Amino acid sequence: MIKGWHKLSLIDYPGHLCTTIFLGGCNFRCFYCHNSDIAFSPESSPDYSIEDILDYLEHRQNYIEGVCISGGEPTIYCGLINLIEQIKSKGFKVKLDTNGTRPEVLWDIIRYKLVDYIAMDIKAPRYKYCLLSGISKEYLDLDAIERSIEIVRKNRVDYEFRTTVIPEVLSMEDIILIGCWLSGSQKYVLQSYKGKYGCLAVDRLTQYAEMVSPHFQKVEVRA
Ligand code: SF4
């Protein structure tokens, strides 16, 4: 189920040098997906074995500190807890990227102290979630997203909420709505989208960040 592997990353885990693994499959259908092969047709990518990854890590323990588990959506993988346990047993920190659709999985990995950092995507303000996630209203479970937000905020684990800003699709008003929704949270990251739908200028993103900064302890722009 591990369908991608970046052996060394300086940016995927804030403050730590890490290796990043990508689990196949996703329950969202974001039109701008950055990893669509792994998310939508994981069977077309080869598998990486956890043994190989752990072996790689064991030989680099002096400088790699953590593993970023990304996707796809890692929480839909039924072997996630076992996978994290194997990584933790070797003494590495774990960061999890998630779209927040499986609050019960988030709760389990938090209460069993299996995760050190959670990065949860906030795709859009509530009223635009269907458009950005690619999930129709009758199937989108916004309550699950709300529960994940609360679980992440109320427990003693470092976290960030983050939004990829697609030009022309998410406006400054939308970012302000997200800021109000998440108000009081630790950290919010605005990520620049670069792709076929364009790219928002960094100074514009910075302007958005300034608008929402009163709602968070920290706001970052990732260009
Ligand atoms: S949640 Fe992430 S992996 Fe899934 S479709 Fe959206 S961008 Fe792609």
mmCIF file of C-alpha atoms and ligand atoms in Angstrom:
data_model
loop_
_atom_site.group_PDB
_atom_site.id
_atom_site.type_symbol
_atom_site.label_atom_id
_atom_site.label_comp_id
_atom_site.label_asym_id
_atom_site.label_seq_id
_atom_site.Cartn_x
_atom_site.Cartn_y
_atom_site.Cartn_z
ATOM 1 C CA MET A 1 0.000 0.000 0.000
ATOM 2 C CA ILE A 2 3.053 2.285 0.143
ATOM 3 C CA LYS A 3 2.984 3.665 -3.384
ATOM 4 C CA GLY A 4 5.522 6.455 -3.250
ATOM 5 C CA TRP A 5 8.658 7.287 -1.332
ATOM 6 C CA HIS A 6 10.732 10.468 -1.168
ATOM 7 C CA LYS A 7 13.793 9.316 0.658
ATOM 8 C CA LEU A 8 14.829 12.666 2.026
ATOM 9 C CA SER A 9 12.774 15.803 2.569
ATOM 10 C CA LEU A 10 13.668 19.113 4.157
ATOM 11 C CA ILE A 11 10.148 20.502 3.906
ATOM 12 C CA ASP A 12 7.551 17.787 4.565
ATOM 13 C CA TYR A 13 7.985 17.737 8.357
ATOM 14 C CA PRO A 14 8.374 21.230 9.889
ATOM 15 C CA GLY A 15 11.637 21.458 11.792
ATOM 16 C CA HIS A 16 12.800 17.935 11.000
ATOM 17 C CA LEU A 17 14.633 16.128 8.275
ATOM 18 C CA CYS A 18 12.383 13.266 7.237
ATOM 19 C CA THR A 19 11.600 10.567 4.768
ATOM 20 C CA THR A 20 8.132 10.747 3.188
ATOM 21 C CA ILE A 21 5.959 7.813 2.213
ATOM 22 C CA PHE A 22 2.760 8.001 0.190
ATOM 23 C CA LEU A 23 -0.101 5.587 0.800
ATOM 24 C CA GLY A 24 -2.313 4.784 -2.170
ATOM 25 C CA GLY A 25 -5.997 5.639 -2.541
ATOM 26 C CA CYS A 26 -8.109 8.594 -1.521
ATOM 27 C CA ASN A 27 -11.765 9.175 -0.629
ATOM 28 C CA PHE A 28 -11.703 12.703 -2.091
ATOM 29 C CA ARG A 29 -11.537 13.672 -5.744
ATOM 30 C CA CYS A 30 -9.930 17.103 -5.686
ATOM 31 C CA PHE A 31 -9.692 18.309 -9.292
ATOM 32 C CA TYR A 32 -6.289 19.837 -8.591
ATOM 33 C CA CYS A 33 -4.845 16.754 -6.860
ATOM 34 C CA HIS A 34 -1.065 16.918 -6.719
ATOM 35 C CA ASN A 35 -0.712 13.160 -6.510
ATOM 36 C CA SER A 36 -3.525 11.848 -8.678
ATOM 37 C CA ASP A 37 -1.836 8.610 -9.793
ATOM 38 C CA ILE A 38 -1.310 7.488 -6.222
ATOM 39 C CA ALA A 39 -4.694 8.814 -5.081
ATOM 40 C CA PHE A 40 -6.949 7.567 -7.890
ATOM 41 C CA SER A 41 -5.211 4.586 -9.474
ATOM 42 C CA PRO A 42 -2.820 3.226 -6.863
ATOM 43 C CA GLU A 43 -2.753 -0.173 -8.554
ATOM 44 C CA SER A 44 -0.750 1.399 -11.382
ATOM 45 C CA SER A 45 2.162 2.244 -9.049
ATOM 46 C CA PRO A 46 4.603 -0.299 -7.639
ATOM 47 C CA ASP A 47 4.607 -1.125 -3.926
ATOM 48 C CA TYR A 48 7.424 -0.160 -1.604
ATOM 49 C CA SER A 49 8.028 -2.463 1.326
ATOM 50 C CA ILE A 50 8.079 -1.121 4.865
ATOM 51 C CA GLU A 51 11.059 -3.388 5.539
ATOM 52 C CA ASP A 52 13.094 -1.559 2.885
ATOM 53 C CA ILE A 53 12.052 1.809 4.283
ATOM 54 C CA LEU A 54 12.903 0.828 7.870
ATOM 55 C CA ASP A 55 16.216 -0.566 6.705
ATOM 56 C CA TYR A 56 16.978 2.734 4.954
ATOM 57 C CA LEU A 57 16.037 4.654 8.113
ATOM 58 C CA GLU A 58 18.076 2.485 10.445
ATOM 59 C CA HIS A 59 21.198 3.348 8.469
ATOM 60 C CA ARG A 60 20.445 7.081 8.673
ATOM 61 C CA GLN A 61 19.332 7.450 12.262
ATOM 62 C CA ASN A 62 22.004 10.057 12.876
ATOM 63 C CA TYR A 63 20.289 12.606 10.659
ATOM 64 C CA ILE A 64 16.769 11.509 9.673
ATOM 65 C CA GLU A 65 14.441 12.219 12.573
ATOM 66 C CA GLY A 66 11.008 11.412 11.305
ATOM 67 C CA VAL A 67 8.650 9.912 8.770
ATOM 68 C CA CYS A 68 5.950 11.903 7.023
ATOM 69 C CA ILE A 69 3.016 9.684 6.065
ATOM 70 C CA SER A 70 1.141 11.238 3.184
ATOM 71 C CA GLY A 71 -1.039 10.081 0.337
ATOM 72 C CA GLY A 72 -3.605 9.778 -1.074
ATOM 73 C CA GLU A 73 -5.431 9.722 2.227
ATOM 74 C CA PRO A 74 -3.514 7.632 4.793
ATOM 75 C CA THR A 75 -6.433 7.197 7.218
ATOM 76 C CA ILE A 76 -8.403 5.027 4.772
ATOM 77 C CA TYR A 77 -5.630 2.414 4.886
ATOM 78 C CA CYS A 78 -6.620 -0.272 7.401
ATOM 79 C CA GLY A 79 -2.991 -1.107 8.169
ATOM 80 C CA LEU A 80 -2.118 2.459 9.157
ATOM 81 C CA ILE A 81 -1.811 1.863 12.906
ATOM 82 C CA ASN A 82 0.362 -1.181 12.416
ATOM 83 C CA LEU A 83 2.530 0.755 9.972
ATOM 84 C CA ILE A 84 2.993 3.640 12.415
ATOM 85 C CA GLU A 85 3.772 1.239 15.258
ATOM 86 C CA GLN A 86 6.582 -0.262 13.208
ATOM 87 C CA ILE A 87 8.029 3.196 12.521
ATOM 88 C CA LYS A 88 7.667 4.344 16.131
ATOM 89 C CA SER A 89 9.284 1.162 17.436
ATOM 90 C CA LYS A 90 12.466 2.260 15.655
ATOM 91 C CA GLY A 91 12.404 5.595 17.463
ATOM 92 C CA PHE A 92 11.313 7.905 14.641
ATOM 93 C CA LYS A 93 8.863 10.747 14.918
ATOM 94 C CA VAL A 94 5.717 10.481 12.794
ATOM 95 C CA LYS A 95 3.914 13.238 10.975
ATOM 96 C CA LEU A 96 0.571 12.455 9.355
ATOM 97 C CA ASP A 97 -1.017 14.317 6.437
ATOM 98 C CA THR A 98 -4.791 13.936 6.297
ATOM 99 C CA ASN A 99 -7.925 15.369 4.739
ATOM 100 C CA GLY A 100 -9.729 14.906 8.057
ATOM 101 C CA THR A 101 -12.476 12.585 6.814
ATOM 102 C CA ARG A 102 -11.745 9.816 9.352
ATOM 103 C CA PRO A 103 -11.911 11.384 12.833
ATOM 104 C CA GLU A 104 -12.098 7.989 14.542
ATOM 105 C CA VAL A 105 -8.721 7.026 13.047
ATOM 106 C CA LEU A 106 -7.213 10.352 14.065
ATOM 107 C CA TRP A 107 -8.526 9.838 17.581
ATOM 108 C CA ASP A 108 -6.993 6.353 17.789
ATOM 109 C CA ILE A 109 -3.555 7.428 16.656
ATOM 110 C CA ILE A 110 -3.602 10.415 19.000
ATOM 111 C CA ARG A 111 -4.791 8.535 22.080
ATOM 112 C CA TYR A 112 -2.269 5.746 21.548
ATOM 113 C CA LYS A 113 0.442 8.409 21.161
ATOM 114 C CA LEU A 114 1.369 7.235 17.691
ATOM 115 C CA VAL A 115 1.718 10.616 16.053
ATOM 116 C CA ASP A 116 3.863 13.683 16.738
ATOM 117 C CA TYR A 117 2.502 16.121 14.159
ATOM 118 C CA ILE A 118 -0.718 16.292 12.155
ATOM 119 C CA ALA A 119 -1.186 18.384 9.024
ATOM 120 C CA MET A 120 -4.875 18.521 8.171
ATOM 121 C CA ASP A 121 -6.133 19.946 4.908
ATOM 122 C CA ILE A 122 -8.973 22.421 5.034
ATOM 123 C CA LYS A 123 -10.027 22.412 1.423
ATOM 124 C CA ALA A 124 -12.391 25.366 1.478
ATOM 125 C CA PRO A 125 -14.955 27.176 3.579
ATOM 126 C CA ARG A 126 -17.903 24.895 4.340
ATOM 127 C CA TYR A 127 -20.067 26.145 1.470
ATOM 128 C CA LYS A 128 -17.399 25.314 -1.142
ATOM 129 C CA TYR A 129 -16.256 21.959 0.225
ATOM 130 C CA CYS A 130 -18.060 19.910 -2.430
ATOM 131 C CA LEU A 131 -16.428 21.880 -5.227
ATOM 132 C CA LEU A 132 -12.892 21.569 -3.855
ATOM 133 C CA SER A 133 -13.119 17.976 -2.604
ATOM 134 C CA GLY A 134 -14.940 16.663 -5.668
ATOM 135 C CA ILE A 135 -17.519 14.953 -3.436
ATOM 136 C CA SER A 136 -21.209 15.622 -3.934
ATOM 137 C CA LYS A 137 -23.346 17.003 -1.140
ATOM 138 C CA GLU A 138 -25.060 13.703 -0.339
ATOM 139 C CA TYR A 139 -21.725 11.918 0.188
ATOM 140 C CA LEU A 140 -19.650 14.653 1.774
ATOM 141 C CA ASP A 141 -19.525 14.254 5.561
ATOM 142 C CA LEU A 142 -18.715 17.751 6.796
ATOM 143 C CA ASP A 143 -19.518 16.675 10.371
ATOM 144 C CA ALA A 144 -16.561 14.295 10.167
ATOM 145 C CA ILE A 145 -14.320 17.175 9.122
ATOM 146 C CA GLU A 146 -15.640 19.235 12.048
ATOM 147 C CA ARG A 147 -14.977 16.355 14.465
ATOM 148 C CA SER A 148 -11.440 15.979 13.141
ATOM 149 C CA ILE A 149 -10.810 19.694 13.644
ATOM 150 C CA GLU A 150 -11.906 19.407 17.271
ATOM 151 C CA ILE A 151 -9.909 16.223 17.904
ATOM 152 C CA VAL A 152 -6.752 17.739 16.473
ATOM 153 C CA ARG A 153 -7.188 20.996 18.384
ATOM 154 C CA LYS A 154 -8.052 19.532 21.767
ATOM 155 C CA ASN A 155 -5.251 17.033 22.106
ATOM 156 C CA ARG A 156 -1.644 17.543 22.951
ATOM 157 C CA VAL A 157 -0.157 16.974 19.562
ATOM 158 C CA ASP A 158 1.457 19.565 17.318
ATOM 159 C CA TYR A 159 -0.639 20.345 14.292
ATOM 160 C CA GLU A 160 -1.318 22.644 11.426
ATOM 161 C CA PHE A 161 -4.371 23.249 9.313
ATOM 162 C CA ARG A 162 -3.538 24.087 5.747
ATOM 163 C CA THR A 163 -5.257 25.249 2.614
ATOM 164 C CA THR A 164 -3.986 25.030 -0.933
ATOM 165 C CA VAL A 165 -5.055 28.248 -2.576
ATOM 166 C CA ILE A 166 -6.263 27.676 -6.123
ATOM 167 C CA PRO A 167 -6.452 31.018 -7.950
ATOM 168 C CA GLU A 168 -9.947 32.015 -9.143
ATOM 169 C CA VAL A 169 -11.481 29.212 -7.065
ATOM 170 C CA LEU A 170 -10.662 30.349 -3.537
ATOM 171 C CA SER A 171 -10.995 34.084 -2.934
ATOM 172 C CA MET A 172 -9.704 36.229 -0.110
ATOM 173 C CA GLU A 173 -13.244 36.158 1.340
ATOM 174 C CA ASP A 174 -13.103 32.347 1.329
ATOM 175 C CA ILE A 175 -9.813 32.380 3.235
ATOM 176 C CA ILE A 176 -11.320 34.782 5.765
ATOM 177 C CA LEU A 177 -14.285 32.419 6.204
ATOM 178 C CA ILE A 178 -11.840 29.576 6.879
ATOM 179 C CA GLY A 179 -10.006 31.789 9.371
ATOM 180 C CA CYS A 180 -13.253 32.444 11.259
ATOM 181 C CA TRP A 181 -14.128 28.745 11.163
ATOM 182 C CA LEU A 182 -10.771 27.661 12.638
ATOM 183 C CA SER A 183 -10.372 30.660 14.907
ATOM 184 C CA GLY A 184 -8.266 29.952 18.008
ATOM 185 C CA SER A 185 -6.194 27.220 16.355
ATOM 186 C CA GLN A 186 -2.444 26.860 16.747
ATOM 187 C CA LYS A 187 -1.193 27.143 13.194
ATOM 188 C CA TYR A 188 -2.597 27.791 9.730
ATOM 189 C CA VAL A 189 -0.646 27.409 6.519
ATOM 190 C CA LEU A 190 -1.560 28.872 3.149
ATOM 191 C CA GLN A 191 0.021 26.798 0.417
ATOM 192 C CA SER A 192 0.561 28.133 -3.031
ATOM 193 C CA TYR A 193 -0.905 26.011 -5.813
ATOM 194 C CA LYS A 194 1.264 25.730 -8.897
ATOM 195 C CA GLY A 195 -0.212 23.923 -11.841
ATOM 196 C CA LYS A 196 -2.596 24.072 -14.737
ATOM 197 C CA TYR A 197 -5.050 26.247 -12.790
ATOM 198 C CA GLY A 198 -2.425 28.949 -12.338
ATOM 199 C CA CYS A 199 -0.468 30.219 -9.387
ATOM 200 C CA LEU A 200 -1.257 32.997 -6.954
ATOM 201 C CA ALA A 201 1.512 35.578 -6.455
ATOM 202 C CA VAL A 202 3.321 35.269 -3.133
ATOM 203 C CA ASP A 203 2.518 38.848 -2.116
ATOM 204 C CA ARG A 204 -1.189 38.088 -2.613
ATOM 205 C CA LEU A 205 -0.906 34.969 -0.465
ATOM 206 C CA THR A 206 0.926 37.020 2.156
ATOM 207 C CA GLN A 207 -1.951 39.494 2.096
ATOM 208 C CA TYR A 208 -4.396 36.628 2.734
ATOM 209 C CA ALA A 209 -2.181 35.447 5.595
ATOM 210 C CA GLU A 210 -2.219 38.901 7.179
ATOM 211 C CA MET A 211 -6.021 39.010 6.960
ATOM 212 C CA VAL A 212 -6.445 35.778 8.928
ATOM 213 C CA SER A 213 -3.514 36.155 11.327
ATOM 214 C CA PRO A 214 -5.690 37.426 14.241
ATOM 215 C CA HIS A 215 -7.390 34.013 14.311
ATOM 216 C CA PHE A 216 -4.261 31.909 14.839
ATOM 217 C CA GLN A 217 -1.153 31.714 16.974
ATOM 218 C CA LYS A 218 0.854 31.388 13.801
ATOM 219 C CA VAL A 219 0.149 31.774 10.081
ATOM 220 C CA GLU A 220 2.597 30.702 7.406
ATOM 221 C CA VAL A 221 2.796 31.027 3.660
ATOM 222 C CA ARG A 222 4.320 28.116 1.781
ATOM 223 C CA ALA A 223 5.148 29.321 -1.689
HETATM 224 S S1 SF4 B 1 -7.362 14.835 -0.503
HETATM 225 FE FE1 SF4 B 1 -5.255 15.104 -1.261
HETATM 226 S S2 SF4 B 1 -4.726 13.120 -2.202
HETATM 227 FE FE2 SF4 B 1 -6.955 13.161 -1.959
HETATM 228 S S3 SF4 B 1 -7.714 13.895 -3.924
HETATM 229 FE FE3 SF4 B 1 -7.498 15.685 -2.582
HETATM 230 S S4 SF4 B 1 -5.447 16.512 -3.004
HETATM 231 FE FE4 SF4 B 1 -5.522 14.399 -3.845
#
